[in-house]
PDB file of C-alpha atoms in Angstrom:
ATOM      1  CA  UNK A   1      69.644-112.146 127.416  1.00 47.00           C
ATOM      2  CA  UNK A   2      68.674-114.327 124.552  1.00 47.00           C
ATOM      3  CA  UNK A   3      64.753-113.906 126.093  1.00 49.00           C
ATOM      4  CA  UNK A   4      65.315-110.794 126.155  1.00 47.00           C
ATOM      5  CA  UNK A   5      66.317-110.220 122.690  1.00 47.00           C
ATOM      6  CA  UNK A   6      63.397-112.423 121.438  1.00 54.00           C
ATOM      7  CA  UNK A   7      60.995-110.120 123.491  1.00 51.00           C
ATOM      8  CA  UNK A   8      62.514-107.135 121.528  1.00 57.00           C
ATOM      9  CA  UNK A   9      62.031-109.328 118.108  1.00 54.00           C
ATOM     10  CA  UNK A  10      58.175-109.947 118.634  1.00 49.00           C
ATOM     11  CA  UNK A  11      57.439-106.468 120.186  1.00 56.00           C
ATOM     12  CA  UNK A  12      58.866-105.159 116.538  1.00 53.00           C
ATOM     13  CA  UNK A  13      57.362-108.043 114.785  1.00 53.00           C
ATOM     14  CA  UNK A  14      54.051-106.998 116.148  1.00 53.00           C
ATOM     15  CA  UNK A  15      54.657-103.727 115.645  1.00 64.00           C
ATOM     16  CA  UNK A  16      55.325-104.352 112.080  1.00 68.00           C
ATOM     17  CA  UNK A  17      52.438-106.423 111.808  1.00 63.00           C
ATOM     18  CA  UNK A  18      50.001-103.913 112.883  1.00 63.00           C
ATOM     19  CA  UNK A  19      51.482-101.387 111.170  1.00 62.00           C
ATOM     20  CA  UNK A  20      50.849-103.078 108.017  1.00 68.00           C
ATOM     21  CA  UNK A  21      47.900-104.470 108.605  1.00 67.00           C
ATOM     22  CA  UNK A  22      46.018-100.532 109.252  1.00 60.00           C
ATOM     23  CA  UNK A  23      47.906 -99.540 105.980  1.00 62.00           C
ATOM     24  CA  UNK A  24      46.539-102.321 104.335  1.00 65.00           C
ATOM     25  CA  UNK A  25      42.999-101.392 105.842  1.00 66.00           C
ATOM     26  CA  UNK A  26      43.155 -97.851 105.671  1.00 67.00           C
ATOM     27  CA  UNK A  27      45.219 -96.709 102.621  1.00 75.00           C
ATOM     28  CA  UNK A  28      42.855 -97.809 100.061  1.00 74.00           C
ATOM     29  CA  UNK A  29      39.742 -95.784 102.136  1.00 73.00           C
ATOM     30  CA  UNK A  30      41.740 -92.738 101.804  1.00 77.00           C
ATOM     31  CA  UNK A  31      42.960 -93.048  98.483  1.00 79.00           C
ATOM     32  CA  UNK A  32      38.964 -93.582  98.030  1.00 76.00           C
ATOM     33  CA  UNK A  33      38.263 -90.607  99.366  1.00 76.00           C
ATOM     34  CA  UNK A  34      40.850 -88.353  98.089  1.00 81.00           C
ATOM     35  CA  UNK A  35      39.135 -89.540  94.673  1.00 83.00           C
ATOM     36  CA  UNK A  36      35.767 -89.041  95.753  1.00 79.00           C
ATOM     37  CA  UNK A  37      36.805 -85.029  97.212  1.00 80.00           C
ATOM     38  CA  UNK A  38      38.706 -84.506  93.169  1.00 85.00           C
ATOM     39  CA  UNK A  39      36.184 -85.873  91.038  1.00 84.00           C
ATOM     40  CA  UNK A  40      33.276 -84.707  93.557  1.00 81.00           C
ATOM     41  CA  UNK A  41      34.637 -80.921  93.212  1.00 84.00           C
ATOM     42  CA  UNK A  42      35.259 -81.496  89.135  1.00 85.00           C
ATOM     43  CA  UNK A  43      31.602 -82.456  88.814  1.00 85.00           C
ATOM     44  CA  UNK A  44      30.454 -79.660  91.019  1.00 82.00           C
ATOM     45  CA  UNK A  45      32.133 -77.268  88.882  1.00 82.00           C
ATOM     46  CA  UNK A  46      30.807 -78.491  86.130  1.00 84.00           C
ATOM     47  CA  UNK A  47      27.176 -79.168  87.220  1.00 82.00           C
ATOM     48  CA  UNK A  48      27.556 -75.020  88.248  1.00 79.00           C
ATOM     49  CA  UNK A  49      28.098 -74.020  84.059  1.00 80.00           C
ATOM     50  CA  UNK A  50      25.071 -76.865  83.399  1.00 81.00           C
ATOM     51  CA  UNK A  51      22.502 -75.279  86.314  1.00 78.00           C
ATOM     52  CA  UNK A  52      23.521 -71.657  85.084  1.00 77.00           C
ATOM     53  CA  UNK A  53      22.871 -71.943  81.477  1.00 78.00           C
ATOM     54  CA  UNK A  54      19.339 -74.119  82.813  1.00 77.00           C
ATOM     55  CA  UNK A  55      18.728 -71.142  85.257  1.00 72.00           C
ATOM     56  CA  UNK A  56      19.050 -68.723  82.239  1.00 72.00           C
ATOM     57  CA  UNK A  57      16.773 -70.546  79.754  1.00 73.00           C
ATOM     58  CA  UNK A  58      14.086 -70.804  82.797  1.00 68.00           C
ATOM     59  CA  UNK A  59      14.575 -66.746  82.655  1.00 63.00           C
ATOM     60  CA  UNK A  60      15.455 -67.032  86.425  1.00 66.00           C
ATOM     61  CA  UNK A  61      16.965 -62.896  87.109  1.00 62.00           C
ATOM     62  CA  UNK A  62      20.467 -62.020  86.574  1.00 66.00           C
ATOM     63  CA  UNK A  63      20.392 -61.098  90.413  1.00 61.00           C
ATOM     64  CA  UNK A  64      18.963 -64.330  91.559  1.00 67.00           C
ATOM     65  CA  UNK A  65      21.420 -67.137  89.381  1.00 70.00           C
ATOM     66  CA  UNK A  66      24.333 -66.097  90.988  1.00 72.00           C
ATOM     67  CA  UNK A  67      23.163 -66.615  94.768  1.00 69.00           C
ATOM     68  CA  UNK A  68      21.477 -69.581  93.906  1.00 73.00           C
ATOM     69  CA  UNK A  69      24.672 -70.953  92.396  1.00 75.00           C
ATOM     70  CA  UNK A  70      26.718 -69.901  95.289  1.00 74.00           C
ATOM     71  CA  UNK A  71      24.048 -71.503  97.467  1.00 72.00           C
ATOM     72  CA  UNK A  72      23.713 -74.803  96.445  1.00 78.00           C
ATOM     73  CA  UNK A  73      28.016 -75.261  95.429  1.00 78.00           C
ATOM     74  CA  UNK A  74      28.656 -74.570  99.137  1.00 77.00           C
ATOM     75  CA  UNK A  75      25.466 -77.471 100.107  1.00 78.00           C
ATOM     76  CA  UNK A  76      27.075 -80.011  97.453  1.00 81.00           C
ATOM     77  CA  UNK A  77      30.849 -79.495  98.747  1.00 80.00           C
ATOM     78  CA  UNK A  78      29.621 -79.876 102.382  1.00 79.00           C
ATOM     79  CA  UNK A  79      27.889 -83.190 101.213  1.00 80.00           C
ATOM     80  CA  UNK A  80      31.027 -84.660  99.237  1.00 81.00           C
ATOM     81  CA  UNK A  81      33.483 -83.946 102.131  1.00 80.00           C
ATOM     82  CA  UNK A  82      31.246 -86.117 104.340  1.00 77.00           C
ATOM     83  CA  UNK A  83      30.818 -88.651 101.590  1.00 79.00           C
ATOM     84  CA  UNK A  84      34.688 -88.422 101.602  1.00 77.00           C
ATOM     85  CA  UNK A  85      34.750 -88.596 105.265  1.00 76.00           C
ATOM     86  CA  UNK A  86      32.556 -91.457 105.621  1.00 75.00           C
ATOM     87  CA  UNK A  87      34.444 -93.703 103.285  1.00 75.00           C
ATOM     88  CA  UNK A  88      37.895 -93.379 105.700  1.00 72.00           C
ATOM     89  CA  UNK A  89      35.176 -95.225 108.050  1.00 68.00           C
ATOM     90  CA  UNK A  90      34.395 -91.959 110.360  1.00 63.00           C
ATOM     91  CA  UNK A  91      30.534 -92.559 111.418  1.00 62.00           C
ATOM     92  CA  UNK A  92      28.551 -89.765 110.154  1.00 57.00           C
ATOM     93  CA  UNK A  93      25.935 -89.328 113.239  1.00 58.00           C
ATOM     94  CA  UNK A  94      28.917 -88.946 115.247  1.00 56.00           C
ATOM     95  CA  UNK A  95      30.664 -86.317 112.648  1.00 55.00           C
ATOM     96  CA  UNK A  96      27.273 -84.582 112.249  1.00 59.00           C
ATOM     97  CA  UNK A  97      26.942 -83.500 115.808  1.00 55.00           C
ATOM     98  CA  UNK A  98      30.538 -82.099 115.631  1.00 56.00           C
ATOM     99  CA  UNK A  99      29.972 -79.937 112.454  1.00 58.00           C
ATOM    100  CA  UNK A 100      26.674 -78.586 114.679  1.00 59.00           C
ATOM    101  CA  UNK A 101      28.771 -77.687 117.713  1.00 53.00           C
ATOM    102  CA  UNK A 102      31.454 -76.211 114.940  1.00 55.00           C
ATOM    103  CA  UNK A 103      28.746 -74.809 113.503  1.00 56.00           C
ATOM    104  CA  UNK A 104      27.287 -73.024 116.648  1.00 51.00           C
ATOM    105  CA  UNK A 105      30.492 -71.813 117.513  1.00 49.00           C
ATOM    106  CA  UNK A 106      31.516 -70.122 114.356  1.00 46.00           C
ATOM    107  CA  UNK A 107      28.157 -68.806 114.037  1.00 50.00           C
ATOM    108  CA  UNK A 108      28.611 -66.750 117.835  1.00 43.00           C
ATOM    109  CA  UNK A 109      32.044 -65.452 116.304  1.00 42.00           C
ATOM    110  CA  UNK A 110      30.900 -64.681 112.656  1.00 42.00           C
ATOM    111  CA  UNK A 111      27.364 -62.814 113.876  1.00 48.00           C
ATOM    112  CA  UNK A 112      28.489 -60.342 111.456  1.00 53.00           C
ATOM    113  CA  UNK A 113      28.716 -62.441 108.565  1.00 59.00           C
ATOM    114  CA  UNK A 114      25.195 -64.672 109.318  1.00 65.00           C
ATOM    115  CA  UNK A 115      23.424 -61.139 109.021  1.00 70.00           C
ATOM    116  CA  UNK A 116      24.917 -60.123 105.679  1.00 71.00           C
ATOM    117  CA  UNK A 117      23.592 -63.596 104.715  1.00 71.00           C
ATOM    118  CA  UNK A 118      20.345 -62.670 106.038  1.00 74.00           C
ATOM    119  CA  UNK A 119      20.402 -59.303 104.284  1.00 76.00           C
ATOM    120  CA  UNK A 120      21.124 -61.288 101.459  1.00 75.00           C
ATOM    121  CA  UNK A 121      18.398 -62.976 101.570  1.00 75.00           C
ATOM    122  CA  UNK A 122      15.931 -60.057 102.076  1.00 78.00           C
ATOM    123  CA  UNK A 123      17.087 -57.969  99.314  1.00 78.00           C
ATOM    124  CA  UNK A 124      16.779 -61.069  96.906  1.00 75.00           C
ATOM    125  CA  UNK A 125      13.126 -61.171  97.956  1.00 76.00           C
ATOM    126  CA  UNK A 126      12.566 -57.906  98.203  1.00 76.00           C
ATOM    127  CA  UNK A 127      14.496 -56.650  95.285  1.00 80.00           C
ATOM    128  CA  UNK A 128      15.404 -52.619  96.038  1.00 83.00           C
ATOM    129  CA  UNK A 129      17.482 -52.721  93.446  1.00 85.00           C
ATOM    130  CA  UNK A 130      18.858 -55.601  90.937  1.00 84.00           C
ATOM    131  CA  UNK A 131      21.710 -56.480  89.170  1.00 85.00           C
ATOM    132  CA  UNK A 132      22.581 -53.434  86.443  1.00 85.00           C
ATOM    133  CA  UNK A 133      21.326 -51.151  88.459  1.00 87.00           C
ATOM    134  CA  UNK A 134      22.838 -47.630  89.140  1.00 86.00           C
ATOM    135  CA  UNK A 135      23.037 -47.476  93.561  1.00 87.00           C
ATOM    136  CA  UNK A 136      24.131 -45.058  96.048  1.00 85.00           C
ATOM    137  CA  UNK A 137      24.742 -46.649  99.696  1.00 86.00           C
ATOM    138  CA  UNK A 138      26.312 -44.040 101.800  1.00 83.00           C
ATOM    139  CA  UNK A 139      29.323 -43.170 100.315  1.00 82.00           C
ATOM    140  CA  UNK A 140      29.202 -46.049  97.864  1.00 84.00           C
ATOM    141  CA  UNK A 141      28.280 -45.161  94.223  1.00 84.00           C
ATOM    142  CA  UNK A 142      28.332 -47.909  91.392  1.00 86.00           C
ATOM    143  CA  UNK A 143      26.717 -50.276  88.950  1.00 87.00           C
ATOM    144  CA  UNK A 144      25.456 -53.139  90.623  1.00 88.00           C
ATOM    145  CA  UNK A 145      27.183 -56.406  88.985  1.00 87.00           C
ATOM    146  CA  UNK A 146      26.615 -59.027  91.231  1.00 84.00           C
ATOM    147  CA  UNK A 147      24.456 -59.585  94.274  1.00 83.00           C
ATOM    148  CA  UNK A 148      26.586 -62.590  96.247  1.00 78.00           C
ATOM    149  CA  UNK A 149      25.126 -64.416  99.592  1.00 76.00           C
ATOM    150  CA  UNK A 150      27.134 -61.952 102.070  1.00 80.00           C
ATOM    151  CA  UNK A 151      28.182 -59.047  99.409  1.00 84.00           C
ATOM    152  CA  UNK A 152      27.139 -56.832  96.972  1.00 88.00           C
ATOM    153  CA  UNK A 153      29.931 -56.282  94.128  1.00 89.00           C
ATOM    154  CA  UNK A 154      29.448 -52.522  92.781  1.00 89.00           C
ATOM    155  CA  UNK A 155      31.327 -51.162  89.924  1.00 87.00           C
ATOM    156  CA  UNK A 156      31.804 -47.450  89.927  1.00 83.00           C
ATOM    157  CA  UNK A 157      31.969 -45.023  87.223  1.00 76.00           C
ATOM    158  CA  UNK A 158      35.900 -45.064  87.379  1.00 74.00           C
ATOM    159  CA  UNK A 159      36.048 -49.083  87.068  1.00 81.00           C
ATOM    160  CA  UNK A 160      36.640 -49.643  90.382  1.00 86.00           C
ATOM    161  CA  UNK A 161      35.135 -53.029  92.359  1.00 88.00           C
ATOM    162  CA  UNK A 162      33.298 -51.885  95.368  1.00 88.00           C
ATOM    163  CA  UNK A 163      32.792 -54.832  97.916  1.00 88.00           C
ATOM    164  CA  UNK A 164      29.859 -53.765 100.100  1.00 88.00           C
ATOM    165  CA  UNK A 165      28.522 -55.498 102.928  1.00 87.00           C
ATOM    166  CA  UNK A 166      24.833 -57.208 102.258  1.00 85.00           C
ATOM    167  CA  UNK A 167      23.967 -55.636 106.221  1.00 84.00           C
ATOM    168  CA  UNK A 168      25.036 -51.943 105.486  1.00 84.00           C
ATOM    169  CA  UNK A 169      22.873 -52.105 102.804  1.00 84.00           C
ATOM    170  CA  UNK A 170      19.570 -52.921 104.547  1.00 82.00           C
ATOM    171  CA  UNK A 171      20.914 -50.856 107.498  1.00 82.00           C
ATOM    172  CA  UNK A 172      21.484 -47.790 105.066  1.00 83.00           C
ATOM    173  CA  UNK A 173      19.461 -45.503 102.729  1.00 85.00           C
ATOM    174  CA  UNK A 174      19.669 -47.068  99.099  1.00 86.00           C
ATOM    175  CA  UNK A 175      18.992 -44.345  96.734  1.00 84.00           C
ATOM    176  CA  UNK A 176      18.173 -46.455  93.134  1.00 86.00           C
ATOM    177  CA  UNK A 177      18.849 -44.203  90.270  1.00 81.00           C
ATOM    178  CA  UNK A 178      17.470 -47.334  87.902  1.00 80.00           C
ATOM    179  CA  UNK A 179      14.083 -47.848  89.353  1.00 79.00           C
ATOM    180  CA  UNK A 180      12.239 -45.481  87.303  1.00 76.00           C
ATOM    181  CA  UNK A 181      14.650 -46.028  84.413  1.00 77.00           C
ATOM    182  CA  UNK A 182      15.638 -41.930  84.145  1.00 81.00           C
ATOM    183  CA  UNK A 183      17.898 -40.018  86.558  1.00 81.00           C
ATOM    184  CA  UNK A 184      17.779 -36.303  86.757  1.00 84.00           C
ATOM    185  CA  UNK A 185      21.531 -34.257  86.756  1.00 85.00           C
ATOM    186  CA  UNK A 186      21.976 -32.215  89.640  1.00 86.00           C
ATOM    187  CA  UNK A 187      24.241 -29.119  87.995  1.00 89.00           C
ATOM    188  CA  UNK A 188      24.926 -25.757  89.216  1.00 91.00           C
ATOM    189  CA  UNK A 189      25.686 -22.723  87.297  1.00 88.00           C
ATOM    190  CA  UNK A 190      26.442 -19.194  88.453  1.00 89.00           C
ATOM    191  CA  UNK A 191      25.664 -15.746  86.060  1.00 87.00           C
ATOM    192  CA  UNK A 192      26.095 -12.336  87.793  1.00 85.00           C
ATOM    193  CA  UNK A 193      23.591 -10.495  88.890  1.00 85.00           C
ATOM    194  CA  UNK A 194      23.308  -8.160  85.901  1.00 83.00           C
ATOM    195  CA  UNK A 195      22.221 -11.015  83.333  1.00 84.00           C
ATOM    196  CA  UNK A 196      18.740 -11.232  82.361  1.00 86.00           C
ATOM    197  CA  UNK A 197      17.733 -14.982  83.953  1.00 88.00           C
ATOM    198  CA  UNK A 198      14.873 -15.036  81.354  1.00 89.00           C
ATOM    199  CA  UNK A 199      17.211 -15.161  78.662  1.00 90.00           C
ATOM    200  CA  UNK A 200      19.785 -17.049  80.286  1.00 89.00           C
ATOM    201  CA  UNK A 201      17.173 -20.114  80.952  1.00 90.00           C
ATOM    202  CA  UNK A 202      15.754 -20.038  77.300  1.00 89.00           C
ATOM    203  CA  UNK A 203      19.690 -19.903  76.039  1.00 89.00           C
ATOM    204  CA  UNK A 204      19.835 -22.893  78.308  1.00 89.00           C
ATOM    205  CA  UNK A 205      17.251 -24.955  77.591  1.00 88.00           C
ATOM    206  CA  UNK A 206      18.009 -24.735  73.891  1.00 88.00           C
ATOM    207  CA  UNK A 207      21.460 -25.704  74.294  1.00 88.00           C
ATOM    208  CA  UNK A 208      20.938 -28.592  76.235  1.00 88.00           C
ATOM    209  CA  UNK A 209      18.656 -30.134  72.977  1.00 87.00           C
ATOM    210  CA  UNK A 210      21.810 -30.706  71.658  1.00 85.00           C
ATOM    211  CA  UNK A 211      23.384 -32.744  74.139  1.00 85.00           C
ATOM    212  CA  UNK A 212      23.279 -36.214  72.897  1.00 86.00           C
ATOM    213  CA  UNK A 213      22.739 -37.885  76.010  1.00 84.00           C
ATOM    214  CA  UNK A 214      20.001 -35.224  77.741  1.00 86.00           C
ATOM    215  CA  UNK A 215      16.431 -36.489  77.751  1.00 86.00           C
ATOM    216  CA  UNK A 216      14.053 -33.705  75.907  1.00 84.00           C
ATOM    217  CA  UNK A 217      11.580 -35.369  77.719  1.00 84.00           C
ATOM    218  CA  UNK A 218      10.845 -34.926  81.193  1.00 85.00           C
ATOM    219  CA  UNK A 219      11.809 -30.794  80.387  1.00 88.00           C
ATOM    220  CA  UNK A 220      14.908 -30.103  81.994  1.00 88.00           C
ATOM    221  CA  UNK A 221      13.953 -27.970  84.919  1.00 89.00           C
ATOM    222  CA  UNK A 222      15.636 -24.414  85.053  1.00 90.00           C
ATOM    223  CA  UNK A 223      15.772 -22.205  88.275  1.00 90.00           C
ATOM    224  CA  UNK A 224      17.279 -19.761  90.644  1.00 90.00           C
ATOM    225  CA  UNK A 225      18.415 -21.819  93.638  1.00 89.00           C
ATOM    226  CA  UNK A 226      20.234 -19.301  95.586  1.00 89.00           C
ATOM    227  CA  UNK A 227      22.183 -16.133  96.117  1.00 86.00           C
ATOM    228  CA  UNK A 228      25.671 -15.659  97.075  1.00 82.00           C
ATOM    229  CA  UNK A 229      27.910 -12.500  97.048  1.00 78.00           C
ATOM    230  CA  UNK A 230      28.876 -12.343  93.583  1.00 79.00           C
ATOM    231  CA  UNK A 231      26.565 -14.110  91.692  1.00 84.00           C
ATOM    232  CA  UNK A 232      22.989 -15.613  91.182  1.00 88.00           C
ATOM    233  CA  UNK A 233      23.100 -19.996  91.238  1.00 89.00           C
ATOM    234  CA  UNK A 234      21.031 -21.523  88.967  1.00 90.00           C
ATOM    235  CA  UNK A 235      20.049 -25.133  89.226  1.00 91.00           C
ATOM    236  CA  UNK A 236      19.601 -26.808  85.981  1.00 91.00           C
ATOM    237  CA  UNK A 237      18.266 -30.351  86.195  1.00 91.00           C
ATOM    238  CA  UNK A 238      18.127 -31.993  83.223  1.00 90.00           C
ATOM    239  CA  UNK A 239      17.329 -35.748  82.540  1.00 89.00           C
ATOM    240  CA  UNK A 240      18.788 -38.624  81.389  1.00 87.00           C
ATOM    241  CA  UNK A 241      19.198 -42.257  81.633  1.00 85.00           C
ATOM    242  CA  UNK A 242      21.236 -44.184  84.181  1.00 81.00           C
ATOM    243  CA  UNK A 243      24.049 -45.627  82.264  1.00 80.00           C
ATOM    244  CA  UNK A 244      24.530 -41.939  80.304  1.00 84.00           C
ATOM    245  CA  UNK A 245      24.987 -40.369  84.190  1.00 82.00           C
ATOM    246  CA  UNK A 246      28.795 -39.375  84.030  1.00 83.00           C
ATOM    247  CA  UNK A 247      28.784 -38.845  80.159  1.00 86.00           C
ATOM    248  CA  UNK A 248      25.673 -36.360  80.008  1.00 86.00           C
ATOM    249  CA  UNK A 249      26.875 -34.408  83.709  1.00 89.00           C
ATOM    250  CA  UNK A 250      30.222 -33.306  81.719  1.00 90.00           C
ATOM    251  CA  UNK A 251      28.561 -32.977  78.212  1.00 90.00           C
ATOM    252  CA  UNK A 252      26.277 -30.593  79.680  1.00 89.00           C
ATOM    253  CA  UNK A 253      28.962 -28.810  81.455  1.00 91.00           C
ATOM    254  CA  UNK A 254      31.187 -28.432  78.458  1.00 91.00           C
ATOM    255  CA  UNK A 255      27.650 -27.232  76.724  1.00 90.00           C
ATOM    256  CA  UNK A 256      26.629 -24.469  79.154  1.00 90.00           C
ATOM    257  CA  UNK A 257      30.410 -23.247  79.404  1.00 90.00           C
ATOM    258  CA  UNK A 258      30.672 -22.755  75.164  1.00 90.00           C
ATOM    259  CA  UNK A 259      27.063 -21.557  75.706  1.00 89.00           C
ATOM    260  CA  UNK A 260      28.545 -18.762  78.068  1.00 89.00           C
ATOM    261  CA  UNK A 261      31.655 -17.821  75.575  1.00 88.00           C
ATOM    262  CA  UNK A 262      29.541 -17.808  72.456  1.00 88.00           C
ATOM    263  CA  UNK A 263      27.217 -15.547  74.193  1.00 87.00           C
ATOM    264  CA  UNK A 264      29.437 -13.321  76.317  1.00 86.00           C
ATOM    265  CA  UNK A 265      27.730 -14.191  79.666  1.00 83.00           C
ATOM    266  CA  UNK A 266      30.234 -13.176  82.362  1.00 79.00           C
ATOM    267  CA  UNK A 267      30.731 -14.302  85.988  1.00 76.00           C
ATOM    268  CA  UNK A 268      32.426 -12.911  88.843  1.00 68.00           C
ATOM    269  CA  UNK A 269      35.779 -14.539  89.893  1.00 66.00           C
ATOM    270  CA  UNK A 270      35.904 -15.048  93.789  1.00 61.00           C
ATOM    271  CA  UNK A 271      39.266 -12.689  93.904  1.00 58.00           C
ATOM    272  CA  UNK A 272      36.838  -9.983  93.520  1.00 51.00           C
ATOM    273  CA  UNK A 273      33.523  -8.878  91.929  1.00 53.00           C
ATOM    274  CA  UNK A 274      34.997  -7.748  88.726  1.00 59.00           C
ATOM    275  CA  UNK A 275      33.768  -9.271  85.764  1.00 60.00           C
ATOM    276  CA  UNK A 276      35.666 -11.450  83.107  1.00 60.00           C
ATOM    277  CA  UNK A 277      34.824 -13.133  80.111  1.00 64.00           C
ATOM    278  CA  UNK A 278      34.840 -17.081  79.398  1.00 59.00           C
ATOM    279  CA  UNK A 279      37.162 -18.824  77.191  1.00 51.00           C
ATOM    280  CA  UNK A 280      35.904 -21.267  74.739  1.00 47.00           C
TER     281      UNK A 280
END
């Protein structure tokens, strides 16, 4: 019995033993690298405000700093979590090999994600449009505000944040209403068949001089598009810049309808094809 109970006594004492002896070895290697993982993300957030500003004296592109950023943050976190890693006493060749594997395994499940990176890439390099810009991707209208490594952030005329994928883009038509640094309006207006169109268009054309945010030059361009039942369709196309889109489409609106009241022009309602005047 009494062997017994000394058996017991060492097995503990051992077990005690060895116990403290891997704290002893091992709590001081990940105290280490908790450090290194705190002041190893600090610095990297940090060193991100330093390379921005650098980036922006070196005149480096609005659409270009933020990718970069993004790039090399995610490279310096991966290399301070195996700095961190290392330091517990986990050999790094043998680590290595299991990020790859990791690696080639969440790259078969996220195929979707590698090719908006890869779009990413390509419209970095090959620039259809750039950050400011004025876009249209499908059904996707907005100011372009950031270009990230898998997205494209798009603000839209009514503040909203778009979050478009970096692959629908390249897969899509992009229609750029920045590129040439003028967009032109696509309105419609409808008179009735018994107005004279000449004077209609000059009445038009004059009014739309006044509109602050209408470019006088390119000439608004004045037409008959169509003809329905009731009445004839003009298309009046006027110009303006990008950024004025929204204001200048219902300042022209508002200009052509006071046009119309000052000037008696009537239209036929679609209850019939009597004619009615236009309020102010």
């Amino acid at each position: 019995m009494d062997n017994i109970l000394s058996l017991e006594t060492l097995t503990k004492y051992l077990d005690i033993k060895l116990l403290t002896s891997l704290a002893l070895e091992y709590i001081p290697k990940i105290i280490g690298a908790i450090l290194v993982l705190w002041l190893g993300f600090k610095l990297i957030k940090k060193l991100d405000k330093i390379l921005s500003k650098s980036l922006e004296k070196l005149q480096i592109s609005d659409t270009m700093r933020p990718f970069i950023i993004s790039l090399l943050n995610t490279f310096a976190k991966i290399v301070t979590v195996l700095v961190a890693v290392s330091i517990i006493g986990v050999k790094l060749s043998g680590l290595v090999a299991v990020f790859a594997a990791m690696g080639f395994a969440i790259g078969l499940s996220l195929q979707g994600s590698l090719g908006n990176f890869a779009s990413g890439i390509l419209i970095l390099f090959l620039k259809p449009y750039e950050v400011k810009d004025w876009i249209q991707v499908g059904d996707s209208f907005g100011c372009v505000e950031e270009i990230g490594i898998f997205n494209t952030l798009l603000i839209t005329p009514g503040n909203k944040t778009l979050i478009v994928p970096n692959a629908k883009i390249t897969d899509d038509v992009v229609t750029n209403f920045s590129k040439k640094g003028i967009v032109r309006l696509e309105l419609n207006v409808h008179i009735p068949y018994s107005e004279d169109f000449p004077k209609i268009k000059t009445l038009i054309e004059s009014e739309l001089k006044s509109v602050q945010n209408v470019l006088n030059e390119p000439k608004p361009e004045i037409g008959i598009e169509t003809f329905d039942s009731h009445n004839i369709v003009l298309a009046v196309r006027p110009y303006v810049k990008p950024d004025h889109y929204w204001d200048a489409t219902f300042e022209a609106h508002q200009a052509i309808k006071n046009l119309f009241n000052k000037n008696n022009v009537k239209v036929a309602y679609s209850e019939g094809v009597e004619l009615g005047n236009i309020g102010a």
